[in-house]
C-alpha cells in the first residue's frame, strides 16, 4: 500500500517537472518562459498550490483595481461638472453685492435719525437744507470742532459698555476700520448736520445718550471707527431701557461693518430684546445674519419684521432672494465637500488594494525562476517576447563574498502593469487634489471672498465708476 502511494506521488512530481507550463505556439507545444509557474522548485507541490492561489488573487484583484480606477475617474469627471454648474449658480450671490441698496439696513437711515426724537429740527430733509444754506457763513474754527464723545463723558467699565467683548480690546481697536456711510435719501449736508447737532448737544448735555448716538452717526459717515465706537458705547450706557435699542443698533452696525460678526450678532440681538416691537431692529439683525450665513435665524427675524410692519417686505426682498440663493449654494457646496471626502476614501481603498496586490505578487515572484536566468539561456526557445521587455538591474553581494555582482532581470507582465500610469496612485491623487481645488476655488472660496466687506466696497466702487 505504501509503495502504491509512493508511486502515485512520484508520478505526480514527474508530471509537474515535465509539464510546468506549456502552451501551443506555431503548432508546437512549447514552454511558456514568462509564466509564473516556471518555478524555482517545480517538485514542491505545496509551493505550486500556493503559487496558484497567489496568481489567482493577483489577476482577480488587478481587474478590480482597474474597475476602481475607472470608477474614480468617472467620479472626478462628475465632480468637475458639478463644480462648474455650481460656479454658474453662484453668480446670484455675487450679483447681490452689486445691488445699489443691498446693505441699506446696515446704514444710517432717516427713520433711525427720527427715532432719536430731538426737540427741534425733527425733519431731517428740512434741517439738511437749512445746513446747506448756512454752511457758507460757518467759520473755519467752527468747522474744525468735532464731537469727540470722550471729551464730554467718561466711558465706564462693566457689562453696560460691553467691555468684555473681544472687539473692544486694545489690540483690536488699534486696527479698527469702517468704511464711510452715504445714503442719497438723506442728502449731502447730513454729515455737517450731524456734527452741528452732536457738538451743540454734547456741550449743553454731555450726559445725554441722544447726542452721543448722533456723534456715533457722524463718525460712521466720516468712516472713523475709533471715534464712532466709544460714542455708541457711551450712548448705550446712558440710554434708558426703553430707548437702549437705538444706540445698540448703531453699535452693532459698526461692529458688523468692521467684520466683527460674532460680537455684532450679540449687540444687535440685544437691541431686538430691548425693543422686540420695532420692526427695524429685526430687519437690521436679519440682514446681518444673512451675511453671516445664519439663514434660519435671519428668515425668522425677517418674518417677524414683516408681521410688525408689512411695508418692510419690498425693502427686504432682495436680501431674501440672496438668502435663498446662498442657502442652496451652501447645501450644494456641502454636498461637493462630502463627495470629495468620499473620493478620498476611494483612493485610500485603491491604494490599499494595490499594496495587497504588490505583496502577493512579491510572494509569487519569490517562487518563480528568474526570467533572465536559466529560462532565457535556453537557446532552443523563441525569446522574442522577452527581448521586447524592459529590464531592471540591481547590485547584490552574494553570501560568502565581498564582491558586489550586478544582477539584471526582465519585468514580468504584472510588474509592468502595476508600474504603468494606468493605475498610478500619485496621478489619481494629483488629479483629485487639482479637481478639488478647482471646485472649491470656483465655488466656496470665491463666494466667500465676495462676502468680505472689502470686496463689497471694491465692487460698489467699480460700479460707481
Coordinates of C-alpha atoms in Angstrom, one line a residue:
X1 CA 0.0 0.0 0.0
X2 CA 2.7 2.4 0.9
X3 CA 4.6 1.6 -2.3
X4 CA 1.5 2.5 -4.3
X5 CA 1.2 5.8 -2.5
X6 CA 4.9 6.5 -3.2
X7 CA 4.5 5.6 -6.9
X8 CA 1.4 8.0 -7.3
X9 CA 3.4 10.8 -5.6
X10 CA 6.4 10.2 -7.8
X11 CA 4.2 10.2 -11.0
X12 CA 2.7 13.5 -9.9
X13 CA 6.0 15.1 -9.3
X14 CA 7.3 13.8 -12.6
X15 CA 4.3 15.3 -14.4
X16 CA 4.9 18.6 -12.7
X17 CA 8.5 18.7 -13.6
X18 CA 7.8 17.7 -17.1
X19 CA 4.9 19.9 -17.9
X20 CA 5.4 23.0 -15.7
X21 CA 3.7 25.5 -18.0
X22 CA 3.3 24.6 -21.7
X23 CA 1.4 26.4 -24.5
X24 CA 0.5 25.8 -28.1
X25 CA 2.5 28.1 -30.4
X26 CA 3.1 27.8 -34.1
X27 CA 1.5 24.4 -34.0
X28 CA 4.1 23.3 -31.4
X29 CA 3.8 22.7 -27.7
X30 CA 6.5 24.9 -26.1
X31 CA 7.3 26.1 -22.6
X32 CA 5.9 29.4 -21.6
X33 CA 9.1 31.2 -20.4
X34 CA 7.4 34.1 -18.7
X35 CA 4.9 32.0 -16.8
X36 CA 4.6 32.5 -13.0
X37 CA 4.6 28.7 -12.9
X38 CA 8.1 28.4 -14.2
X39 CA 9.2 27.7 -10.6
X40 CA 12.5 27.5 -8.7
X41 CA 11.3 24.3 -7.1
X42 CA 9.0 22.6 -9.6
X43 CA 8.9 19.4 -7.4
X44 CA 7.4 21.4 -4.4
X45 CA 3.7 20.6 -4.6
X46 CA 2.8 22.9 -1.7
X47 CA 4.7 25.8 -3.3
X48 CA 2.9 25.1 -6.6
X49 CA -0.5 25.2 -5.0
X50 CA 0.4 28.4 -3.2
X51 CA 1.5 29.8 -6.5
X52 CA -1.9 29.1 -8.0
X53 CA -3.5 31.0 -5.1
X54 CA -1.2 34.0 -5.3
X55 CA -1.6 34.1 -9.1
X56 CA -5.4 33.9 -8.9
X57 CA -5.5 36.7 -6.3
X58 CA -3.2 39.0 -8.2
X59 CA -5.1 38.6 -11.5
X60 CA -8.5 38.9 -10.0
X61 CA -7.5 41.9 -7.8
X62 CA -5.8 43.6 -10.7
X63 CA -9.1 43.6 -12.6
X64 CA -10.8 45.0 -9.5
X65 CA -8.1 47.7 -9.4
X66 CA -8.8 48.7 -13.0
X67 CA -12.5 48.8 -12.2
X68 CA -11.9 51.1 -9.2
X69 CA -9.7 53.3 -11.2
X70 CA -12.4 53.8 -13.9
X71 CA -14.9 54.5 -11.1
X72 CA -12.6 57.1 -9.5
X73 CA -12.0 58.8 -12.9
X74 CA -15.8 58.9 -13.6
X75 CA -16.4 60.4 -10.2
X76 CA -13.7 63.0 -10.9
X77 CA -15.4 63.9 -14.1
X78 CA -18.8 64.2 -12.3
X79 CA -17.4 66.4 -9.5
X80 CA -15.8 68.7 -12.1
X81 CA -19.2 69.1 -13.9
X82 CA -20.9 69.6 -10.6
X83 CA -18.4 72.3 -9.7
X84 CA -18.8 74.1 -13.0
X85 CA -22.6 74.1 -12.6
X86 CA -22.3 75.3 -9.0
X87 CA -20.0 78.1 -10.0
X88 CA -22.5 79.3 -12.6
X89 CA -25.3 79.2 -10.0
X90 CA -23.1 81.2 -7.6
X91 CA -23.5 84.3 -9.7
X92 CA -26.7 85.1 -7.9
X93 CA -24.7 85.6 -4.7
X94 CA -22.1 87.7 -6.4
X95 CA -24.8 89.9 -8.1
X96 CA -26.3 90.6 -4.7
X97 CA -23.3 92.8 -3.8
X98 CA -23.8 95.0 -6.9
X99 CA -27.3 95.9 -5.8
X100 CA -27.4 99.6 -5.0
X101 CA -29.3 99.3 -1.7
X102 CA -28.4 95.7 -0.8
X103 CA -27.0 96.9 2.6
X104 CA -29.4 99.8 3.2
X105 CA -30.5 98.5 6.6
X106 CA -26.9 98.3 7.7
X107 CA -26.6 102.1 7.1
X108 CA -27.9 105.2 8.9
X109 CA -31.5 105.8 7.6
X110 CA -33.8 108.8 8.1
X111 CA -36.0 106.6 10.3
X112 CA -33.1 105.9 12.7
X113 CA -32.4 109.6 12.9
X114 CA -36.1 110.4 13.6
X115 CA -36.3 107.8 16.4
X116 CA -33.9 109.9 18.5
X117 CA -36.8 112.4 18.6
X118 CA -34.8 115.6 19.0
X119 CA -36.8 118.6 20.3
X120 CA -36.1 120.6 17.2
X121 CA -35.2 120.1 13.5
X122 CA -37.1 116.8 13.5
X123 CA -37.5 116.8 9.7
X124 CA -34.1 115.6 8.5
X125 CA -34.5 116.9 4.9
X126 CA -35.5 120.4 6.0
X127 CA -32.7 120.5 8.5
X128 CA -30.2 119.4 5.9
X129 CA -31.4 122.1 3.5
X130 CA -31.0 124.7 6.2
X131 CA -27.5 123.5 6.9
X132 CA -26.6 123.8 3.2
X133 CA -27.7 127.5 3.2
X134 CA -25.8 128.3 6.4
X135 CA -22.6 126.5 5.6
X136 CA -21.2 129.4 3.7
X137 CA -21.3 131.6 6.8
X138 CA -19.8 129.0 9.1
X139 CA -16.3 130.0 10.3
X140 CA -13.3 127.8 9.8
X141 CA -12.9 127.5 13.6
X142 CA -16.4 126.2 14.0
X143 CA -15.9 123.6 11.2
X144 CA -12.8 122.4 13.0
X145 CA -14.6 121.4 16.1
X146 CA -15.6 117.7 16.3
X147 CA -17.9 115.8 18.6
X148 CA -15.4 113.6 20.4
X149 CA -17.5 111.9 23.0
X150 CA -14.7 111.0 25.4
X151 CA -14.1 114.7 25.9
X152 CA -17.5 115.1 27.4
X153 CA -18.2 111.9 29.4
X154 CA -16.0 109.1 30.7
X155 CA -16.7 105.6 29.4
X156 CA -17.5 103.4 32.3
X157 CA -16.4 99.8 32.9
X158 CA -18.7 96.8 33.1
X159 CA -21.5 95.0 31.3
X160 CA -23.3 98.2 30.3
X161 CA -20.4 99.1 28.0
X162 CA -19.8 95.5 26.8
X163 CA -16.1 96.0 27.5
X164 CA -15.7 92.2 28.0
X165 CA -16.1 91.7 24.2
X166 CA -13.1 90.9 22.1
X167 CA -14.0 93.8 19.7
X168 CA -13.2 96.3 22.4
X169 CA -9.8 95.0 23.3
X170 CA -6.9 97.5 22.7
X171 CA -5.2 95.4 20.0
X172 CA -8.4 95.2 18.0
X173 CA -9.3 98.9 18.4
X174 CA -5.8 99.8 17.1
X175 CA -6.7 98.5 13.7
X176 CA -10.5 99.3 13.8
X177 CA -11.7 100.4 10.4
X178 CA -15.2 101.1 9.0
X179 CA -15.9 102.5 5.5
X180 CA -17.8 105.8 5.1
X181 CA -21.6 105.6 5.0
X182 CA -23.5 107.5 2.4
X183 CA -27.2 107.5 1.7
X184 CA -28.8 109.5 -1.1
X185 CA -32.1 109.6 0.8
X186 CA -30.5 111.8 3.5
X187 CA -28.6 114.3 1.4
X188 CA -25.0 115.6 1.1
X189 CA -25.3 118.0 4.0
X190 CA -26.1 115.2 6.5
X191 CA -22.6 114.9 8.0
X192 CA -22.4 118.6 8.7
X193 CA -25.9 118.4 10.2
X194 CA -24.9 115.6 12.5
X195 CA -21.7 117.4 13.5
X196 CA -23.6 120.6 14.5
X197 CA -26.4 118.8 16.4
X198 CA -24.0 116.4 18.2
X199 CA -21.4 119.1 19.1
X200 CA -24.0 121.6 20.3
X201 CA -25.9 118.9 22.3
X202 CA -22.7 117.5 23.9
X203 CA -21.7 120.9 25.1
X204 CA -25.1 121.5 26.6
X205 CA -26.0 118.0 27.8
X206 CA -22.8 115.8 28.0
X207 CA -24.8 113.0 29.7
X208 CA -27.5 112.8 27.0
X209 CA -27.5 109.5 25.2
X210 CA -29.1 111.2 22.2
X211 CA -26.1 113.3 21.4
X212 CA -23.6 110.5 21.9
X213 CA -25.8 108.5 19.4
X214 CA -25.8 111.4 16.9
X215 CA -22.0 111.6 17.3
X216 CA -21.7 107.9 16.5
X217 CA -23.7 108.5 13.3
X218 CA -21.5 111.4 12.4
X219 CA -18.3 109.4 12.8
X220 CA -19.8 106.5 10.9
X221 CA -20.4 108.9 8.0
X222 CA -16.8 110.0 8.3
X223 CA -15.6 106.4 8.3
X224 CA -13.9 106.8 11.7
X225 CA -14.5 103.6 13.7
X226 CA -12.1 104.7 16.5
X227 CA -14.4 107.6 17.4
X228 CA -17.7 106.0 16.4
X229 CA -17.3 103.1 18.8
X230 CA -16.9 105.0 22.1
X231 CA -19.7 107.3 21.2
X232 CA -22.1 104.3 20.6
X233 CA -20.9 102.6 23.8
X234 CA -21.5 105.8 25.8
X235 CA -24.9 106.2 24.3
X236 CA -25.7 102.5 25.2
X237 CA -24.5 103.1 28.8
X238 CA -26.5 106.3 29.2
X239 CA -29.8 105.4 27.4
X240 CA -32.9 104.4 29.4
X241 CA -34.0 100.8 29.0
X242 CA -37.0 101.7 26.7
X243 CA -34.7 103.5 24.3
X244 CA -31.5 101.5 24.6
X245 CA -32.1 99.6 21.4
X246 CA -31.4 102.8 19.3
X247 CA -27.7 103.1 20.3
X248 CA -27.4 99.3 20.4
X249 CA -28.4 99.3 16.8
X250 CA -25.7 101.8 15.9
X251 CA -23.0 99.9 17.9
X252 CA -23.9 96.6 16.4
X253 CA -23.9 98.0 12.9
X254 CA -20.4 99.5 13.4
X255 CA -19.1 96.1 14.6
X256 CA -20.7 94.3 11.7
X257 CA -19.2 96.7 9.2
X258 CA -15.8 96.1 10.9
X259 CA -16.2 92.4 10.3
X260 CA -16.7 91.6 13.9
X261 CA -19.6 89.3 13.2
X262 CA -20.0 87.4 16.4
X263 CA -20.0 90.5 18.6
X264 CA -22.3 92.3 16.2
X265 CA -24.7 89.4 16.4
X266 CA -24.7 89.7 20.2
X267 CA -25.3 93.5 20.2
X268 CA -28.0 93.5 17.5
X269 CA -29.7 90.7 19.3
X270 CA -29.7 92.8 22.5
X271 CA -31.3 95.6 20.5
X272 CA -34.1 93.3 19.5
X273 CA -34.6 92.1 23.1
X274 CA -34.9 95.7 24.3
X275 CA -37.5 96.6 21.7
X276 CA -38.9 93.5 20.0
X277 CA -41.9 95.6 18.8
X278 CA -39.7 97.7 16.5
X279 CA -39.6 96.1 13.0
X280 CA -36.4 97.9 12.0
X281 CA -34.5 96.1 14.8
X282 CA -35.5 92.8 13.4
X283 CA -34.6 93.8 9.8
X284 CA -31.1 95.1 10.7
X285 CA -30.4 91.9 12.7
X286 CA -31.8 89.7 9.9
X287 CA -29.6 91.5 7.3
X288 CA -26.5 91.0 9.4
X289 CA -27.4 87.3 10.0
X290 CA -27.9 86.8 6.3
X291 CA -24.4 87.9 5.5
X292 CA -23.2 85.8 8.4
X293 CA -24.8 82.8 6.7
X294 CA -27.1 82.2 9.7
X295 CA -30.1 81.7 7.4
X296 CA -32.6 80.1 9.7
X297 CA -32.4 83.0 12.3
X298 CA -32.3 85.5 9.5
X299 CA -35.5 84.3 8.0
X300 CA -37.2 84.2 11.4
X301 CA -36.4 87.9 12.0
X302 CA -37.5 88.9 8.5
X303 CA -40.8 87.2 9.1
X304 CA -41.2 89.0 12.4
X305 CA -40.3 92.3 10.9
X306 CA -42.9 91.9 8.2
X307 CA -45.5 90.8 10.7
X308 CA -44.9 94.0 12.7
X309 CA -44.7 96.2 9.6
X310 CA -45.8 94.8 6.2
X311 CA -44.2 97.7 4.4
X312 CA -40.7 96.3 5.1
X313 CA -41.3 93.5 2.6
X314 CA -40.3 95.4 -0.6
X315 CA -37.1 96.6 1.1
X316 CA -36.1 93.1 2.3
X317 CA -37.0 91.1 -0.8
X318 CA -33.5 91.5 -2.3
X319 CA -31.9 90.1 0.9
X320 CA -34.4 87.3 1.0
X321 CA -33.6 86.4 -2.6
X322 CA -29.9 86.4 -1.6
X323 CA -30.6 84.1 1.3
X324 CA -32.5 81.6 -0.9
X325 CA -29.6 81.6 -3.4
X326 CA -26.9 81.3 -0.8
X327 CA -28.7 78.6 1.2
X328 CA -29.0 76.5 -1.9
X329 CA -25.3 77.1 -2.7
X330 CA -24.3 76.2 0.8
X331 CA -26.2 72.9 0.7
X332 CA -24.6 72.0 -2.7
X333 CA -21.2 73.1 -1.5
X334 CA -21.5 70.8 1.5
X335 CA -22.5 68.0 -0.9
X336 CA -19.4 68.5 -3.1
X337 CA -17.3 68.6 0.1
X338 CA -18.8 65.2 1.1
X339 CA -18.3 63.9 -2.4
X340 CA -14.6 64.8 -2.3
X341 CA -14.2 63.0 1.1
X342 CA -15.9 60.0 -0.5
X343 CA -13.4 60.1 -3.4
X344 CA -10.5 60.4 -1.0
X345 CA -11.7 57.2 0.7
X346 CA -11.9 55.6 -2.7
X347 CA -8.3 56.5 -3.2
X348 CA -7.4 55.0 0.1
X349 CA -9.1 51.8 -0.8
X350 CA -7.4 51.9 -4.2
X351 CA -4.0 52.3 -2.6
X352 CA -4.7 49.5 -0.1
X353 CA -5.7 47.1 -2.8
X354 CA -2.7 48.0 -5.0
X355 CA -0.4 47.4 -1.9
X356 CA -2.0 43.9 -1.3
X357 CA -1.6 43.0 -5.0
X358 CA 2.1 44.0 -4.8
X359 CA 2.6 42.0 -1.6
X360 CA 1.0 38.9 -3.2
X361 CA 2.9 39.4 -6.4
X362 CA 6.1 39.6 -4.4
X363 CA 5.3 36.2 -3.0
X364 CA 4.6 35.0 -6.5
X365 CA 7.9 36.2 -7.8
X366 CA 9.8 34.6 -4.9
X367 CA 8.7 31.2 -6.1
X368 CA 9.5 31.8 -9.8
X369 CA 12.6 31.1 -11.6
X370 CA 14.1 34.5 -12.7
X371 CA 13.2 35.4 -16.2
X372 CA 16.8 36.3 -17.2
X373 CA 18.4 33.3 -15.6
X374 CA 18.1 29.7 -16.9
X375 CA 14.8 30.3 -18.8
X376 CA 16.4 32.8 -21.1
X377 CA 19.5 30.7 -21.6
X378 CA 17.5 28.1 -23.4
X379 CA 18.7 28.7 -26.9
X380 CA 16.0 26.4 -28.4
X381 CA 13.2 28.7 -27.2
X382 CA 11.8 31.6 -29.1
X383 CA 12.7 34.5 -26.9
X384 CA 11.3 37.4 -28.9
X385 CA 8.7 38.2 -26.3
X386 CA 11.4 38.5 -23.7
X387 CA 13.6 40.7 -25.9
X388 CA 10.9 43.2 -26.1
X389 CA 10.5 43.5 -22.3
X390 CA 12.1 46.2 -20.2
X391 CA 14.9 45.2 -17.8
X392 CA 15.8 46.1 -14.3
X393 CA 19.2 45.7 -12.6
X394 CA 20.4 45.7 -9.0
X395 CA 23.7 45.2 -7.3
X396 CA 23.8 42.4 -4.8
X397 CA 26.5 40.8 -2.6
X398 CA 26.2 37.0 -2.5
X399 CA 26.7 35.2 0.7
X400 CA 30.3 34.3 1.5
X401 CA 31.6 37.0 -0.9
X402 CA 32.7 40.7 -0.5
X403 CA 32.4 41.4 -4.3
X404 CA 29.1 43.0 -5.4
X405 CA 27.6 41.5 -8.5
X406 CA 25.2 43.2 -11.0
X407 CA 22.0 41.2 -11.5
X408 CA 19.7 42.1 -14.3
X409 CA 16.2 40.6 -14.9
X410 CA 13.2 41.2 -17.0
X411 CA 9.9 42.7 -15.8
X412 CA 7.0 40.3 -15.6
X413 CA 3.7 41.2 -17.1
X414 CA 2.2 42.0 -13.7
X415 CA 5.2 44.1 -12.7
X416 CA 4.8 46.2 -15.8
X417 CA 1.1 46.6 -15.3
X418 CA 1.5 47.6 -11.6
X419 CA 4.0 50.2 -12.6
X420 CA 2.1 51.6 -15.5
X421 CA 0.4 55.1 -15.5
X422 CA -3.0 53.4 -15.8
X423 CA -3.0 52.6 -12.1
X424 CA -0.5 55.2 -10.8
X425 CA -1.9 56.3 -7.4
X426 CA 0.1 59.5 -7.5
X427 CA -1.5 60.6 -10.7
X428 CA -5.0 59.9 -9.3
X429 CA -4.3 61.8 -6.1
X430 CA -2.9 64.7 -8.1
X431 CA -5.9 64.7 -10.3
X432 CA -8.2 64.6 -7.2
X433 CA -6.4 67.5 -5.5
X434 CA -6.4 69.6 -8.6
X435 CA -10.1 68.9 -9.2
X436 CA -10.9 69.6 -5.5
X437 CA -9.0 72.9 -5.5
X438 CA -10.6 73.9 -8.8
X439 CA -14.1 73.2 -7.4
X440 CA -13.5 75.0 -4.1
X441 CA -11.9 77.9 -5.9
X442 CA -14.8 78.3 -8.3
X443 CA -17.5 77.9 -5.7
X444 CA -16.7 78.1 -2.0
X445 CA -13.7 80.3 -1.9
X446 CA -14.8 82.8 -4.5
X447 CA -18.3 83.1 -3.0
X448 CA -16.9 83.7 0.5
X449 CA -14.5 86.3 -0.8
X450 CA -17.4 88.1 -2.2
X451 CA -18.9 88.2 1.3
X452 CA -15.9 90.2 2.6
X453 CA -16.8 93.8 3.2
X454 CA -13.6 94.9 1.4
X455 CA -14.8 93.1 -1.7
X456 CA -18.2 94.7 -1.3
X457 CA -16.6 98.1 -1.2
X458 CA -14.5 97.4 -4.2
X459 CA -17.5 96.1 -6.2
X460 CA -19.5 99.2 -5.4
X461 CA -16.6 101.5 -6.2
X462 CA -16.2 99.7 -9.6
X463 CA -19.9 100.1 -10.3
X464 CA -19.9 103.8 -9.4
X465 CA -17.1 104.5 -11.9

